[in-house]
Coordinates of C-alpha atoms in Angstrom, one line a residue:
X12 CA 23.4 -6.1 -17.9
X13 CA 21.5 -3.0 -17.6
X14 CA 18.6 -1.3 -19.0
X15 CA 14.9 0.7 -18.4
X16 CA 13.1 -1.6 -19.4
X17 CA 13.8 -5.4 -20.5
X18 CA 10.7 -6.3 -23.5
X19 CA 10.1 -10.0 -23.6
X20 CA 9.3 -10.7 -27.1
X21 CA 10.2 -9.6 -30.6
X22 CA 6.9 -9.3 -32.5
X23 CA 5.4 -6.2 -33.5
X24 CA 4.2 -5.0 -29.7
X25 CA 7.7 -5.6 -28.5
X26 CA 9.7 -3.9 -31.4
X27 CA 7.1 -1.0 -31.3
X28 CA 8.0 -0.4 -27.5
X29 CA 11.3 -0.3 -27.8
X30 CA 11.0 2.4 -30.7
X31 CA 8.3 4.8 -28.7
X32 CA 10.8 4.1 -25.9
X33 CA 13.8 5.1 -27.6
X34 CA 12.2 8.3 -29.2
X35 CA 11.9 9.4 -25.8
X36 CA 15.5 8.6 -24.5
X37 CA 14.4 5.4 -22.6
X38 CA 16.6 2.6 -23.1
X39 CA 15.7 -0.8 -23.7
X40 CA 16.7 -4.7 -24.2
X41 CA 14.4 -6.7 -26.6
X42 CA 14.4 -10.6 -25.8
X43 CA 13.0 -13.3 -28.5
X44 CA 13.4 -16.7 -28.0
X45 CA 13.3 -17.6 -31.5
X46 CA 15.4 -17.0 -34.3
X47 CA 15.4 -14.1 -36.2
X48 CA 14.5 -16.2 -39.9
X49 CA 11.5 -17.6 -38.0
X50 CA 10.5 -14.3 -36.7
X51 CA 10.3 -12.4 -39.7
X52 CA 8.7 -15.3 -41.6
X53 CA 5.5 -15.9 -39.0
X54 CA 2.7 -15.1 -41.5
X55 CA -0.3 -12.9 -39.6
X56 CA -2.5 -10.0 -40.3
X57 CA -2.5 -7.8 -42.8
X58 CA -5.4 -4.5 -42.0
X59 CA -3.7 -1.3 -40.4
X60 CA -6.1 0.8 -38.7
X61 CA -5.2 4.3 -39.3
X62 CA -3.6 4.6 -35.7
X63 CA -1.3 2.2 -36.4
X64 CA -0.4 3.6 -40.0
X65 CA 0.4 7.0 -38.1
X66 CA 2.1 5.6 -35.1
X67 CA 4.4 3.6 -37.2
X68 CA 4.9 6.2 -39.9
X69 CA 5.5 8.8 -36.9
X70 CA 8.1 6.3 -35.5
X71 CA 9.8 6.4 -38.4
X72 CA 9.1 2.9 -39.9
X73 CA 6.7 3.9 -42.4
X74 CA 8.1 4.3 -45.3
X75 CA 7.9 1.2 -46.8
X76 CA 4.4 1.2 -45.4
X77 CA 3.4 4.2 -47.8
X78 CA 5.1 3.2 -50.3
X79 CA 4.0 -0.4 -50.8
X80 CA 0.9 -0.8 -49.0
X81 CA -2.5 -0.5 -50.4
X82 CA -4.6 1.9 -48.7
X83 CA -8.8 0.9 -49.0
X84 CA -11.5 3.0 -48.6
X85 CA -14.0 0.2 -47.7
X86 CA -15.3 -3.4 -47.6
X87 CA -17.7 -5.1 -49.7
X88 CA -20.2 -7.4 -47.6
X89 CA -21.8 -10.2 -49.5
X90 CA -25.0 -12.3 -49.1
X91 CA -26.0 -14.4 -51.6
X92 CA -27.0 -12.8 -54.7
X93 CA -25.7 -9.5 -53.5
X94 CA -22.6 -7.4 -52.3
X95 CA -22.9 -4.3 -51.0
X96 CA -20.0 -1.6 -50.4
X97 CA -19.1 0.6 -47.4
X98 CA -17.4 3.1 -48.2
X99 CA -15.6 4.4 -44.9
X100 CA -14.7 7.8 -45.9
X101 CA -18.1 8.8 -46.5
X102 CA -19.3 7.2 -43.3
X103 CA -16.5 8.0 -40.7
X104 CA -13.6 9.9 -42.3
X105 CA -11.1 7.3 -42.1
X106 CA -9.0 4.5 -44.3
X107 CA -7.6 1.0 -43.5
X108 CA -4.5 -0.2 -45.3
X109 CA -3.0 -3.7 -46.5
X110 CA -0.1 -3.7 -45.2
X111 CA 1.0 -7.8 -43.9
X112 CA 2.4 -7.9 -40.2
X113 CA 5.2 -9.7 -41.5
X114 CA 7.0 -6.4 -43.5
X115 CA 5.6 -4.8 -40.5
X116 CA 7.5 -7.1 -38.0
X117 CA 10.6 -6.7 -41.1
X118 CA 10.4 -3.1 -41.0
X119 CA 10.5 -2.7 -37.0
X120 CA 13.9 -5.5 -37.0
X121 CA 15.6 -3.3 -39.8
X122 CA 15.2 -0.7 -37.6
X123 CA 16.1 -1.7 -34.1
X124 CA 19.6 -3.5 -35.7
X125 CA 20.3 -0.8 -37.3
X126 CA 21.5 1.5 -34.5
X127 CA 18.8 1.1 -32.2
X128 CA 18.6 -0.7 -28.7
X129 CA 19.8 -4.1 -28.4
X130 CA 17.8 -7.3 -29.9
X131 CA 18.7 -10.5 -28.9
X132 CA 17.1 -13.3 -30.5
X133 CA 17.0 -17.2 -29.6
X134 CA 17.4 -16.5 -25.9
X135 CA 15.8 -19.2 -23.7
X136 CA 14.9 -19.8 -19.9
X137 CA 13.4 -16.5 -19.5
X138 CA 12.2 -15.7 -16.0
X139 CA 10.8 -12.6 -14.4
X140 CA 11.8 -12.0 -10.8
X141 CA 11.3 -9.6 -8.3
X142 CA 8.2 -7.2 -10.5
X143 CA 6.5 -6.0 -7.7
X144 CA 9.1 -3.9 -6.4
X145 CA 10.8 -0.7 -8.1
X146 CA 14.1 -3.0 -9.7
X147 CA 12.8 -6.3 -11.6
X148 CA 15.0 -8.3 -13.6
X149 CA 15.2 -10.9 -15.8
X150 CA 17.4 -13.9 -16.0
X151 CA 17.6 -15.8 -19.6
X152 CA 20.4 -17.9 -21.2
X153 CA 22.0 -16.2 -24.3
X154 CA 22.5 -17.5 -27.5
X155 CA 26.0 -18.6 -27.0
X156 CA 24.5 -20.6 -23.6
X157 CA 25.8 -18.1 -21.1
X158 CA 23.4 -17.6 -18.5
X159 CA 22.4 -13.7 -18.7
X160 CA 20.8 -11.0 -15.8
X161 CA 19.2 -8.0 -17.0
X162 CA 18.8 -5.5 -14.0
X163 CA 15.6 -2.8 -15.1
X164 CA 13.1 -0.3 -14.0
X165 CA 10.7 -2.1 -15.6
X166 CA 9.2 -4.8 -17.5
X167 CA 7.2 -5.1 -21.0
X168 CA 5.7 -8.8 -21.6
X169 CA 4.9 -8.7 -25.1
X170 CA 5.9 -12.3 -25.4
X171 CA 2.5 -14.0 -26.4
X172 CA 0.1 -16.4 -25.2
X173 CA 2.2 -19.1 -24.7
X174 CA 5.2 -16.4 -23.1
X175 CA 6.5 -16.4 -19.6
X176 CA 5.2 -12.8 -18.5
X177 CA 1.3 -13.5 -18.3
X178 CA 1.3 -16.2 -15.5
X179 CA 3.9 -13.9 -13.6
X180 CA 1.1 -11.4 -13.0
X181 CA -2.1 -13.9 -13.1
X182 CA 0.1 -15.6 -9.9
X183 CA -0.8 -12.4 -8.3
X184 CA -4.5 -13.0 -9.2
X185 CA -7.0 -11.6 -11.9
X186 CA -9.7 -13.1 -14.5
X187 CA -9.3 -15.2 -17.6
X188 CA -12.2 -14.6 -20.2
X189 CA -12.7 -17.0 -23.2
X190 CA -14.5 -18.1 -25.7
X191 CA -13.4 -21.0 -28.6
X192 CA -15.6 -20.8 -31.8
X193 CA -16.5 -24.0 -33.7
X194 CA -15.5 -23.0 -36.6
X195 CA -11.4 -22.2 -37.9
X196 CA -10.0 -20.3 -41.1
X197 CA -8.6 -22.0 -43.6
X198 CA -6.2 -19.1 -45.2
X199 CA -4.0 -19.1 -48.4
X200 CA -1.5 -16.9 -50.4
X201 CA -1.0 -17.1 -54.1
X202 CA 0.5 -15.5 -56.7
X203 CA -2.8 -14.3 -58.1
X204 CA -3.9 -10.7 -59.1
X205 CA -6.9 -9.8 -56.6
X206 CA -10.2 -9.9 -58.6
X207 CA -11.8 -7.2 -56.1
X208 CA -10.4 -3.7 -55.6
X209 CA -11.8 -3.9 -51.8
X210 CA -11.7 -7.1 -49.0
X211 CA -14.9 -9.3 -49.2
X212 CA -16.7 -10.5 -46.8
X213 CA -19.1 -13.3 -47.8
X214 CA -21.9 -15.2 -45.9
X215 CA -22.9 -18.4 -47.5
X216 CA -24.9 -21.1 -46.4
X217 CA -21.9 -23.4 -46.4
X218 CA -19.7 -21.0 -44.7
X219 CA -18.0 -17.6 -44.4
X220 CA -15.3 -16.7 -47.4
X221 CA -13.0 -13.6 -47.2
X222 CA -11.4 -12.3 -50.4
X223 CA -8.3 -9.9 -49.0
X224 CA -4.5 -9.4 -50.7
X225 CA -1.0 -8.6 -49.5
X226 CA -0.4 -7.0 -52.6
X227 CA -1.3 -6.2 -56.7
X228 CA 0.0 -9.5 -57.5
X229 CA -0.5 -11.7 -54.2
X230 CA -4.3 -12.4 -53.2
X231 CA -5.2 -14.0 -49.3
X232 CA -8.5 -15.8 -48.8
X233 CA -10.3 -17.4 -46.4
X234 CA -12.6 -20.4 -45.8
X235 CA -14.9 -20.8 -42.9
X236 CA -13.6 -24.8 -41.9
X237 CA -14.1 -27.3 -39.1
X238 CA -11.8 -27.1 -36.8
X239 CA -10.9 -30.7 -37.1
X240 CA -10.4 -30.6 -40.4
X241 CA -6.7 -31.3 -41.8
X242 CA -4.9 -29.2 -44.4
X243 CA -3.5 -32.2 -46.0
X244 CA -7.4 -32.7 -46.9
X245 CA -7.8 -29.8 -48.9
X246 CA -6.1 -29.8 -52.5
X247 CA -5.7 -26.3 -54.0
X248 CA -8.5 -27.5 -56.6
X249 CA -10.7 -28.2 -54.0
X250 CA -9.8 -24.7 -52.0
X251 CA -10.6 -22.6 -55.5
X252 CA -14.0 -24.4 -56.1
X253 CA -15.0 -23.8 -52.5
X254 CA -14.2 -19.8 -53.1
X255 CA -16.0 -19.8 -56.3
X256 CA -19.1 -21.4 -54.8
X257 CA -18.9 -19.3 -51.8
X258 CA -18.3 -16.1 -53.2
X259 CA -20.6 -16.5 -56.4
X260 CA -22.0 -13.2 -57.9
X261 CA -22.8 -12.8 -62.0
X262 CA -20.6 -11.4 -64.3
X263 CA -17.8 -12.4 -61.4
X264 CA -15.4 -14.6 -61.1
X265 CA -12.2 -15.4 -58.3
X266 CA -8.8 -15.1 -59.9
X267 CA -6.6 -18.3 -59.7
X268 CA -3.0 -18.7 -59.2
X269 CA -0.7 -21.0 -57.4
X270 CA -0.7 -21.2 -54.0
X271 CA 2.5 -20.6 -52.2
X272 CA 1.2 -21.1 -48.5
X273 CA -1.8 -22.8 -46.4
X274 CA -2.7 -23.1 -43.4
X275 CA -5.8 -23.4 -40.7
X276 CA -6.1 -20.9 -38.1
X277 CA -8.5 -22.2 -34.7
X278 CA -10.5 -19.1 -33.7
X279 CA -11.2 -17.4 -30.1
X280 CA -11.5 -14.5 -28.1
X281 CA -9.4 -14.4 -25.3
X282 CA -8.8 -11.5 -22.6
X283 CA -6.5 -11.9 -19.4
X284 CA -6.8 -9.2 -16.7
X285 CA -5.4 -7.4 -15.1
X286 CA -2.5 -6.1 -17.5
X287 CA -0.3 -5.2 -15.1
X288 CA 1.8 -6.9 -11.8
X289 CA 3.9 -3.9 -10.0
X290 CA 6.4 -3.1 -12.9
X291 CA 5.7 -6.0 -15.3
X292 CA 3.2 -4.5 -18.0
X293 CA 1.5 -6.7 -20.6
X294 CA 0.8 -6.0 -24.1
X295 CA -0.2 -7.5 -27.1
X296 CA -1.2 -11.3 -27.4
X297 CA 0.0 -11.7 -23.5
X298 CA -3.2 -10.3 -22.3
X299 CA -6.0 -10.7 -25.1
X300 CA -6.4 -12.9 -28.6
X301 CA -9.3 -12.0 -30.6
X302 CA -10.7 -13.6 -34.1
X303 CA -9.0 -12.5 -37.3
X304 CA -12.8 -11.4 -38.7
X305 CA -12.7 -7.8 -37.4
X306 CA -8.8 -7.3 -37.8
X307 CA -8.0 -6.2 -34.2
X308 CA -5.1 -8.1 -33.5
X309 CA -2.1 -6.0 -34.2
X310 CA -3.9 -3.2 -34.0
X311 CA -5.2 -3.4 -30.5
X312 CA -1.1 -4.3 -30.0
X313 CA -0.1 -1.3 -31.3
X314 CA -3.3 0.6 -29.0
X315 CA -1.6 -1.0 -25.6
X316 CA 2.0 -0.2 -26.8
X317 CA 1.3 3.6 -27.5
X318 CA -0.5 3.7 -24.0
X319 CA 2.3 1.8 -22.4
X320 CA 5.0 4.2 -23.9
X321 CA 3.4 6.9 -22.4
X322 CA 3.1 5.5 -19.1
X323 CA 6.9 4.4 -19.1
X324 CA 8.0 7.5 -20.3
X325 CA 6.0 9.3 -17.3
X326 CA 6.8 6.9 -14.8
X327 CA 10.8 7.0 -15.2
X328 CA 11.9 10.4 -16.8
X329 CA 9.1 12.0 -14.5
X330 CA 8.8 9.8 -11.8
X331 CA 4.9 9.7 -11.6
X332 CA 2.9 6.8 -11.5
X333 CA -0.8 8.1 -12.8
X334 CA -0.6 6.5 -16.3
X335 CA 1.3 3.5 -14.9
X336 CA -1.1 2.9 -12.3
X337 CA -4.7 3.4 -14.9
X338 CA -2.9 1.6 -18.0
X339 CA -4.4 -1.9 -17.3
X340 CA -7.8 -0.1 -17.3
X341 CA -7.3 2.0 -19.6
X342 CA -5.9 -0.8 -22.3
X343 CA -8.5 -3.0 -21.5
X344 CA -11.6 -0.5 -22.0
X345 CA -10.4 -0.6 -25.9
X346 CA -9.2 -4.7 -25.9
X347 CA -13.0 -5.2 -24.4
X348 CA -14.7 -2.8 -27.6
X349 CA -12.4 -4.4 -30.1
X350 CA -13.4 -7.8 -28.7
X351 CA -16.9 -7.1 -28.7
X352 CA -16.5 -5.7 -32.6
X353 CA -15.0 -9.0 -33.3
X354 CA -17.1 -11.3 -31.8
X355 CA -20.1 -9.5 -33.6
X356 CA -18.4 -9.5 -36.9
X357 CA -17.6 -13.7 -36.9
X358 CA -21.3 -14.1 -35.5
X359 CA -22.5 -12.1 -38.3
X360 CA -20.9 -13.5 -41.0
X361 CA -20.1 -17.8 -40.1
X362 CA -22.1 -20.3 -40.7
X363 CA -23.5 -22.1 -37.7
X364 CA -26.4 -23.4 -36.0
X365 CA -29.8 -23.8 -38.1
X366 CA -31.6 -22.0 -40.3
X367 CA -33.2 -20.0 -37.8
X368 CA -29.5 -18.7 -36.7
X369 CA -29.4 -18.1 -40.6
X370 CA -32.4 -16.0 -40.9
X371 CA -30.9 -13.8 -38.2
X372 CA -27.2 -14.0 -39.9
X373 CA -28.6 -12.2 -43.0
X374 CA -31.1 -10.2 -41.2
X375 CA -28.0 -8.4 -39.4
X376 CA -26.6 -8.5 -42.9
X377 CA -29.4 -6.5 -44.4
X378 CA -29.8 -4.0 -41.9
X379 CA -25.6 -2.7 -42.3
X380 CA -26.2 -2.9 -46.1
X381 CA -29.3 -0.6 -46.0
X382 CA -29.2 1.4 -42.9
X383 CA -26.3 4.4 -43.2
X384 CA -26.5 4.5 -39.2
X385 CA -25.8 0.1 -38.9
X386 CA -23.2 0.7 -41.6
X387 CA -21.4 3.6 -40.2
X388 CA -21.6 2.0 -36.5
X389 CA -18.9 -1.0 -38.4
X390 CA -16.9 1.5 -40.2
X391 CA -16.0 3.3 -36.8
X392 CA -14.8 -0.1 -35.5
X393 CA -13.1 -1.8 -38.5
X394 CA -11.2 1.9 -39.3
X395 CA -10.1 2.2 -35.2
X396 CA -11.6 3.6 -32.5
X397 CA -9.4 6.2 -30.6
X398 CA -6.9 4.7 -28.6
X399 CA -8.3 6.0 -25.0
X400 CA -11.5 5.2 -24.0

């Protein structure tokens, strides 16, 4: 077999890459080692900075995007016995929207089988060879069991933290940075209308909550939770009084509904450099994992992506290497801000030490509620920041 560039990994960094590519007449293979029922079913994030509504709408997979996401104008922050709301338009110009990665990563699949490059799903034995000179490949066993070679110019490792491509180019040396909070989300879905038109964030002395949605209908929430803690432990009765104590305000209550999914997500920051061996390229989870608070994630996947492109598009239609050779440093000038934003936001607003951390918790909290510079200052970060730095 025989392509531009081989992209390990079907989630949204890897589906995205193959679509900027193939704008631009660059050819690719997508690989995915799991099935494609179990990709599209992965539950994850569901903010879209407006970069990634534009890049995806300008890649022509946004049309489901407009027409059922929910686009917000702001966040409500809460403190006990108040909630305050930023209004981003007013402060920076810009809009999120709701839009879960799931129809995102559903959207991108429709996409690529319908005409576009090849995607081959529940491939296994995946091995990079030969990346730092000019004709990498990659060797993987289909999913009929026939042992497969895939001659390229290049290589995109969008496959994860747990993928094959980040150890290929930490073997070559580089830095790990990372930090583990002591603290995890418990998250639900339920078929319950939201009870807020914008996300809340809440502080509360026995932990963070987060009001969010997926849609008019479905509602997500979040608990701050021990890390140890099991899910089994936590009955749906006990999840709703925990939301109602946490996100307490008069005259206010949480909607209820069942809950049709639960689960408890371990937080940390996480950034592996440098992003790039010879031609193997890292995007995505592969080279950094930051805490759901500040909803990063699959925007800062979309961020390296839409750099990568460019510097794939440069390096093999016009055979020059200056955006190939500054795209680790360029992608990690914005991973290191957006990880920064992150980290501030889940030390802000989770629970943890003692009351003196407290008093500086909702000190911090005060100061964006009242001051228009502090509040302006998140709304640049939360709304995205522009993709070069």
């Amino acid at each position: 077999m025989r392509t531009q560039v081989a992209i390990i990994g079907a989630g949204p960094a890897g589906l995205l890459l193959s679509r900027l590519l193939a704008l631009q007449a660059i050819d690719s293979v997508v690989l995915e080692n799991r099935s494609r029922d179990y990709v599209e079913a992965r539950i994850r994030a569901g903010i879209l900075e407006q970069h990634t509504v534009d890049t995806l709408t300008a890649a022509g997979v946004g049309a489901r995007l407009q027409r059922e996401g929910l686009e917000h104008s702001g966040i409500h922050l809460q403190y006990p016995g108040v909630r305050q709301p930023l209004d981003f338009p007013s402060l920076c110009g810009r809009t999120v929207w709701v839009y879960g990665q799931t129809e995102v990563t559903k959207d991108l699949i429709a996409a690529q089988l319908d005409g576009g490059p090849p995607l081959l799903f529940e491939v296994s034995d995946v091995r990079v060879e030969d990346v730092d000179g000019d004709s990498p490949r990659v060797r993987f066993t289909d999913a009929d069991g026939v042992a497969q070679v895939l001659e390229c110019d290049a290589v995109a490792g969008t496959d994860g933290f747990h993928g094959v491509s980040r150890p290929v180019v930490q073997g070559a040396g580089g830095r790990v940075w990372e930090r583990t909070y002591p603290y995890a989300w418990l998250g639900i879905l339920a078929d319950a209308a939201p009870a807020t038109d914008e996300l809340i964030y809440a502080w509360h002395p026995e932990g963070f909550a987060l009001y969010s949605m997926r849609s008019p209908s479905v509602s997500r929430l979040y608990l701050q939770v021990d890390p140890t803690e099991k899910i089994e432990d936590w009955s749906d009765e006990r999840i709703w009084d925990a939301l109602d104590t946490r996100m307490a305000l008069e005259g206010w209550s949480v909607t209820r509904g069942p809950v049709t999914e639960k689960s408890i997500l371990p937080m940390r920051s996480f950034v592996s450099a440098p992003m790039r061996r010879g031609r193997l390229f890292l995007a995505g989870d592969a080279a950094h994992i930051v805490p759901p608070t500040g909803a990063k994630g699959l925007n800062l996947a979309v961020a390296d992506v839409t750099l990568l492109a460019q510097a794939l598009v440069r390096l093999l239609q016009e055979k020059r290497t200056d955006l190939a050779d500054s795209y680790s440093d360029r992608a990690l000038a914005r991973v290191w801000r957006c990880t920064h934003f992150s980290w501030w936001m889940t030390s802000m607003l989770h629970r943890s030490g003692d009351d003196f951390d407290a008093e500086l918790q909702l000190s911090q909290l005060r100061r964006v509620c009242s001051s228009e510079a502090a509040a302006r200052e998140l709304a640049e970060n939360y709304t995205g920041l522009p993709l070069d730095l």
